[in-house]
Amino acid sequence: MKRYIENKNFIPREYVTQKKSKERKDSKILILLLLILNFLLLPKSINKIKNYLSKNDSVEVISYDVEMKNSKQEEISNVLDYINEDINTFNYSNNSGTIETEDKNTIFYIEEETDFKINTIRKVNDKTYLVEVVYE
């Protein structure tokens, strides 16, 4: 329709060429603005992509030393050997723990015949004692 109107001289040619040049100029400005916006946002998006790739590339490797594992098993078996009927509860972690007992002789046994060193002894109630120990 535009060509028809243009060719039949309904609209002056100068007006049509002026409109076309304005459209081209507007489109060039728009492309320029989009390029500037792209250059501003590109570094941020590249950083996000790098962070995403670096997180996915790092794989955590877990290795166990066989000698360490055997020594832990021996340590646990040694600790379990000291548990007897007089001990109510025995909490042990990271070479220290607590022992709850009702018998004073058990406290003497822990002190003299085991590899545990007694840090503190607390009386919970009339019959129960809480002993904090460290494994040496």
PDB file of C-alpha atoms in Angstrom:
ATOM      1  CA  MET A   1       0.000   0.000   0.000  1.00  0.00           C
ATOM      2  CA  LYS A   2       2.872   2.360   0.798  1.00  0.00           C
ATOM      3  CA  ARG A   3       4.373   1.904  -2.626  1.00  0.00           C
ATOM      4  CA  TYR A   4       1.036   2.481  -4.237  1.00  0.00           C
ATOM      5  CA  ILE A   5       0.541   5.689  -2.285  1.00  0.00           C
ATOM      6  CA  GLU A   6       4.106   6.743  -2.971  1.00  0.00           C
ATOM      7  CA  ASN A   7       3.907   6.025  -6.678  1.00  0.00           C
ATOM      8  CA  LYS A   8       0.604   7.765  -7.155  1.00  0.00           C
ATOM      9  CA  ASN A   9       1.960  10.901  -5.505  1.00  0.00           C
ATOM     10  CA  PHE A  10      -0.594  10.960  -2.770  1.00  0.00           C
ATOM     11  CA  ILE A  11       2.231  11.486  -0.312  1.00  0.00           C
ATOM     12  CA  PRO A  12       5.223  13.596  -1.274  1.00  0.00           C
ATOM     13  CA  ARG A  13       8.446  11.656  -1.886  1.00  0.00           C
ATOM     14  CA  GLU A  14      10.438  13.796   0.529  1.00  0.00           C
ATOM     15  CA  TYR A  15       8.094  12.941   3.352  1.00  0.00           C
ATOM     16  CA  VAL A  16       8.434   9.213   2.612  1.00  0.00           C
ATOM     17  CA  THR A  17      12.232   9.349   2.428  1.00  0.00           C
ATOM     18  CA  GLN A  18      12.336  11.397   5.612  1.00  0.00           C
ATOM     19  CA  LYS A  19      10.187   8.787   7.408  1.00  0.00           C
ATOM     20  CA  LYS A  20      12.369   5.930   6.173  1.00  0.00           C
ATOM     21  CA  SER A  21      15.567   7.659   7.261  1.00  0.00           C
ATOM     22  CA  LYS A  22      14.044   8.369  10.682  1.00  0.00           C
ATOM     23  CA  GLU A  23      13.070   4.686  11.039  1.00  0.00           C
ATOM     24  CA  ARG A  24      16.615   3.603  10.119  1.00  0.00           C
ATOM     25  CA  LYS A  25      18.095   6.096  12.558  1.00  0.00           C
ATOM     26  CA  ASP A  26      15.760   4.926  15.337  1.00  0.00           C
ATOM     27  CA  SER A  27      16.588   1.298  14.649  1.00  0.00           C
ATOM     28  CA  LYS A  28      20.340   2.075  14.692  1.00  0.00           C
ATOM     29  CA  ILE A  29      19.963   3.854  18.036  1.00  0.00           C
ATOM     30  CA  LEU A  30      18.007   0.914  19.409  1.00  0.00           C
ATOM     31  CA  ILE A  31      20.652  -1.556  18.235  1.00  0.00           C
ATOM     32  CA  LEU A  32      23.356   0.629  19.776  1.00  0.00           C
ATOM     33  CA  LEU A  33      21.492   0.742  23.108  1.00  0.00           C
ATOM     34  CA  LEU A  34      21.072  -3.031  23.076  1.00  0.00           C
ATOM     35  CA  LEU A  35      24.784  -3.507  22.372  1.00  0.00           C
ATOM     36  CA  ILE A  36      25.720  -1.193  25.238  1.00  0.00           C
ATOM     37  CA  LEU A  37      23.372  -3.059  27.547  1.00  0.00           C
ATOM     38  CA  ASN A  38      24.863  -6.352  26.426  1.00  0.00           C
ATOM     39  CA  PHE A  39      28.406  -5.138  27.116  1.00  0.00           C
ATOM     40  CA  LEU A  40      27.360  -3.988  30.580  1.00  0.00           C
ATOM     41  CA  LEU A  41      25.691  -7.276  31.491  1.00  0.00           C
ATOM     42  CA  LEU A  42      28.150  -9.621  29.789  1.00  0.00           C
ATOM     43  CA  PRO A  43      30.819  -9.624  32.573  1.00  0.00           C
ATOM     44  CA  LYS A  44      28.221 -10.482  35.212  1.00  0.00           C
ATOM     45  CA  SER A  45      26.832 -13.343  33.199  1.00  0.00           C
ATOM     46  CA  ILE A  46      30.331 -14.650  32.454  1.00  0.00           C
ATOM     47  CA  ASN A  47      31.145 -14.611  36.190  1.00  0.00           C
ATOM     48  CA  LYS A  48      27.975 -16.526  36.967  1.00  0.00           C
ATOM     49  CA  ILE A  49      28.808 -19.110  34.326  1.00  0.00           C
ATOM     50  CA  LYS A  50      32.365 -19.472  35.670  1.00  0.00           C
ATOM     51  CA  ASN A  51      31.074 -19.899  39.232  1.00  0.00           C
ATOM     52  CA  TYR A  52      28.563 -22.491  38.104  1.00  0.00           C
ATOM     53  CA  LEU A  53      31.202 -24.435  36.190  1.00  0.00           C
ATOM     54  CA  SER A  54      33.721 -24.257  39.024  1.00  0.00           C
ATOM     55  CA  LYS A  55      31.171 -25.579  41.513  1.00  0.00           C
ATOM     56  CA  ASN A  56      30.299 -28.517  39.303  1.00  0.00           C
ATOM     57  CA  ASP A  57      33.928 -29.339  38.459  1.00  0.00           C
ATOM     58  CA  SER A  58      35.104 -29.703  42.038  1.00  0.00           C
ATOM     59  CA  VAL A  59      34.518 -33.222  43.272  1.00  0.00           C
ATOM     60  CA  GLU A  60      35.224 -34.038  46.865  1.00  0.00           C
ATOM     61  CA  VAL A  61      37.491 -37.063  47.189  1.00  0.00           C
ATOM     62  CA  ILE A  62      37.376 -38.995  50.419  1.00  0.00           C
ATOM     63  CA  SER A  63      40.132 -41.477  51.184  1.00  0.00           C
ATOM     64  CA  TYR A  64      40.626 -43.610  54.227  1.00  0.00           C
ATOM     65  CA  ASP A  65      43.895 -44.821  55.619  1.00  0.00           C
ATOM     66  CA  VAL A  66      43.709 -48.518  56.462  1.00  0.00           C
ATOM     67  CA  GLU A  67      46.078 -48.216  59.430  1.00  0.00           C
ATOM     68  CA  MET A  68      44.011 -45.352  60.836  1.00  0.00           C
ATOM     69  CA  LYS A  69      40.859 -47.417  60.466  1.00  0.00           C
ATOM     70  CA  ASN A  70      42.439 -50.380  62.274  1.00  0.00           C
ATOM     71  CA  SER A  71      43.698 -48.165  65.102  1.00  0.00           C
ATOM     72  CA  LYS A  72      40.175 -46.717  65.522  1.00  0.00           C
ATOM     73  CA  GLN A  73      38.751 -50.237  65.709  1.00  0.00           C
ATOM     74  CA  GLU A  74      41.319 -51.203  68.326  1.00  0.00           C
ATOM     75  CA  GLU A  75      40.555 -48.057  70.307  1.00  0.00           C
ATOM     76  CA  ILE A  76      36.823 -48.771  70.217  1.00  0.00           C
ATOM     77  CA  SER A  77      37.330 -52.389  71.252  1.00  0.00           C
ATOM     78  CA  ASN A  78      39.567 -51.237  74.137  1.00  0.00           C
ATOM     79  CA  VAL A  79      36.892 -48.815  75.315  1.00  0.00           C
ATOM     80  CA  LEU A  80      34.189 -51.476  75.071  1.00  0.00           C
ATOM     81  CA  ASP A  81      36.293 -53.830  77.228  1.00  0.00           C
ATOM     82  CA  TYR A  82      35.978 -51.415  80.163  1.00  0.00           C
ATOM     83  CA  ILE A  83      32.184 -51.443  80.191  1.00  0.00           C
ATOM     84  CA  ASN A  84      30.759 -53.667  82.905  1.00  0.00           C
ATOM     85  CA  GLU A  85      27.412 -54.240  84.625  1.00  0.00           C
ATOM     86  CA  ASP A  86      27.875 -51.405  87.121  1.00  0.00           C
ATOM     87  CA  ILE A  87      28.015 -48.698  84.432  1.00  0.00           C
ATOM     88  CA  ASN A  88      24.563 -47.259  83.646  1.00  0.00           C
ATOM     89  CA  THR A  89      25.505 -45.063  80.676  1.00  0.00           C
ATOM     90  CA  PHE A  90      28.739 -44.526  78.811  1.00  0.00           C
ATOM     91  CA  ASN A  91      29.029 -41.625  76.322  1.00  0.00           C
ATOM     92  CA  TYR A  92      32.294 -41.489  74.401  1.00  0.00           C
ATOM     93  CA  SER A  93      33.477 -39.342  71.482  1.00  0.00           C
ATOM     94  CA  ASN A  94      36.778 -37.749  70.393  1.00  0.00           C
ATOM     95  CA  ASN A  95      38.843 -39.427  73.140  1.00  0.00           C
ATOM     96  CA  SER A  96      36.659 -38.093  75.947  1.00  0.00           C
ATOM     97  CA  GLY A  97      33.340 -38.987  77.462  1.00  0.00           C
ATOM     98  CA  THR A  98      31.128 -39.409  80.485  1.00  0.00           C
ATOM     99  CA  ILE A  99      30.326 -42.472  82.549  1.00  0.00           C
ATOM    100  CA  GLU A 100      27.294 -42.697  84.807  1.00  0.00           C
ATOM    101  CA  THR A 101      27.496 -45.276  87.581  1.00  0.00           C
ATOM    102  CA  GLU A 102      25.942 -46.066  90.935  1.00  0.00           C
ATOM    103  CA  ASP A 103      28.926 -47.919  92.370  1.00  0.00           C
ATOM    104  CA  LYS A 104      31.966 -46.193  93.905  1.00  0.00           C
ATOM    105  CA  ASN A 105      34.083 -49.278  93.241  1.00  0.00           C
ATOM    106  CA  THR A 106      33.512 -48.754  89.511  1.00  0.00           C
ATOM    107  CA  ILE A 107      35.043 -45.284  89.821  1.00  0.00           C
ATOM    108  CA  PHE A 108      38.082 -46.782  91.567  1.00  0.00           C
ATOM    109  CA  TYR A 109      38.290 -49.454  88.845  1.00  0.00           C
ATOM    110  CA  ILE A 110      38.187 -46.785  86.111  1.00  0.00           C
ATOM    111  CA  GLU A 111      40.923 -44.797  87.821  1.00  0.00           C
ATOM    112  CA  GLU A 112      43.334 -47.654  88.592  1.00  0.00           C
ATOM    113  CA  GLU A 113      42.914 -50.340  85.942  1.00  0.00           C
ATOM    114  CA  THR A 114      41.850 -48.572  82.746  1.00  0.00           C
ATOM    115  CA  ASP A 115      43.500 -46.190  80.301  1.00  0.00           C
ATOM    116  CA  PHE A 116      41.006 -43.470  81.177  1.00  0.00           C
ATOM    117  CA  LYS A 117      42.025 -40.349  83.081  1.00  0.00           C
ATOM    118  CA  ILE A 118      39.292 -38.922  85.309  1.00  0.00           C
ATOM    119  CA  ASN A 119      38.736 -35.186  84.899  1.00  0.00           C
ATOM    120  CA  THR A 120      35.759 -34.615  87.194  1.00  0.00           C
ATOM    121  CA  ILE A 121      33.381 -36.603  89.347  1.00  0.00           C
ATOM    122  CA  ARG A 122      29.920 -35.196  90.023  1.00  0.00           C
ATOM    123  CA  LYS A 123      27.208 -36.582  92.237  1.00  0.00           C
ATOM    124  CA  VAL A 124      23.917 -36.482  90.309  1.00  0.00           C
ATOM    125  CA  ASN A 125      21.745 -37.782  93.149  1.00  0.00           C
ATOM    126  CA  ASP A 126      22.174 -39.946  96.268  1.00  0.00           C
ATOM    127  CA  LYS A 127      23.162 -43.065  94.309  1.00  0.00           C
ATOM    128  CA  THR A 128      24.383 -41.882  90.914  1.00  0.00           C
ATOM    129  CA  TYR A 129      27.789 -40.434  89.993  1.00  0.00           C
ATOM    130  CA  LEU A 130      28.759 -38.789  86.700  1.00  0.00           C
ATOM    131  CA  VAL A 131      32.439 -39.230  85.829  1.00  0.00           C
ATOM    132  CA  GLU A 132      34.052 -37.237  83.008  1.00  0.00           C
ATOM    133  CA  VAL A 133      36.979 -39.142  81.508  1.00  0.00           C
ATOM    134  CA  VAL A 134      39.652 -38.762  78.824  1.00  0.00           C
ATOM    135  CA  TYR A 135      41.149 -41.752  76.994  1.00  0.00           C
ATOM    136  CA  GLU A 136      44.956 -41.801  76.969  1.00  0.00           C
TER     137      GLU A 136
END
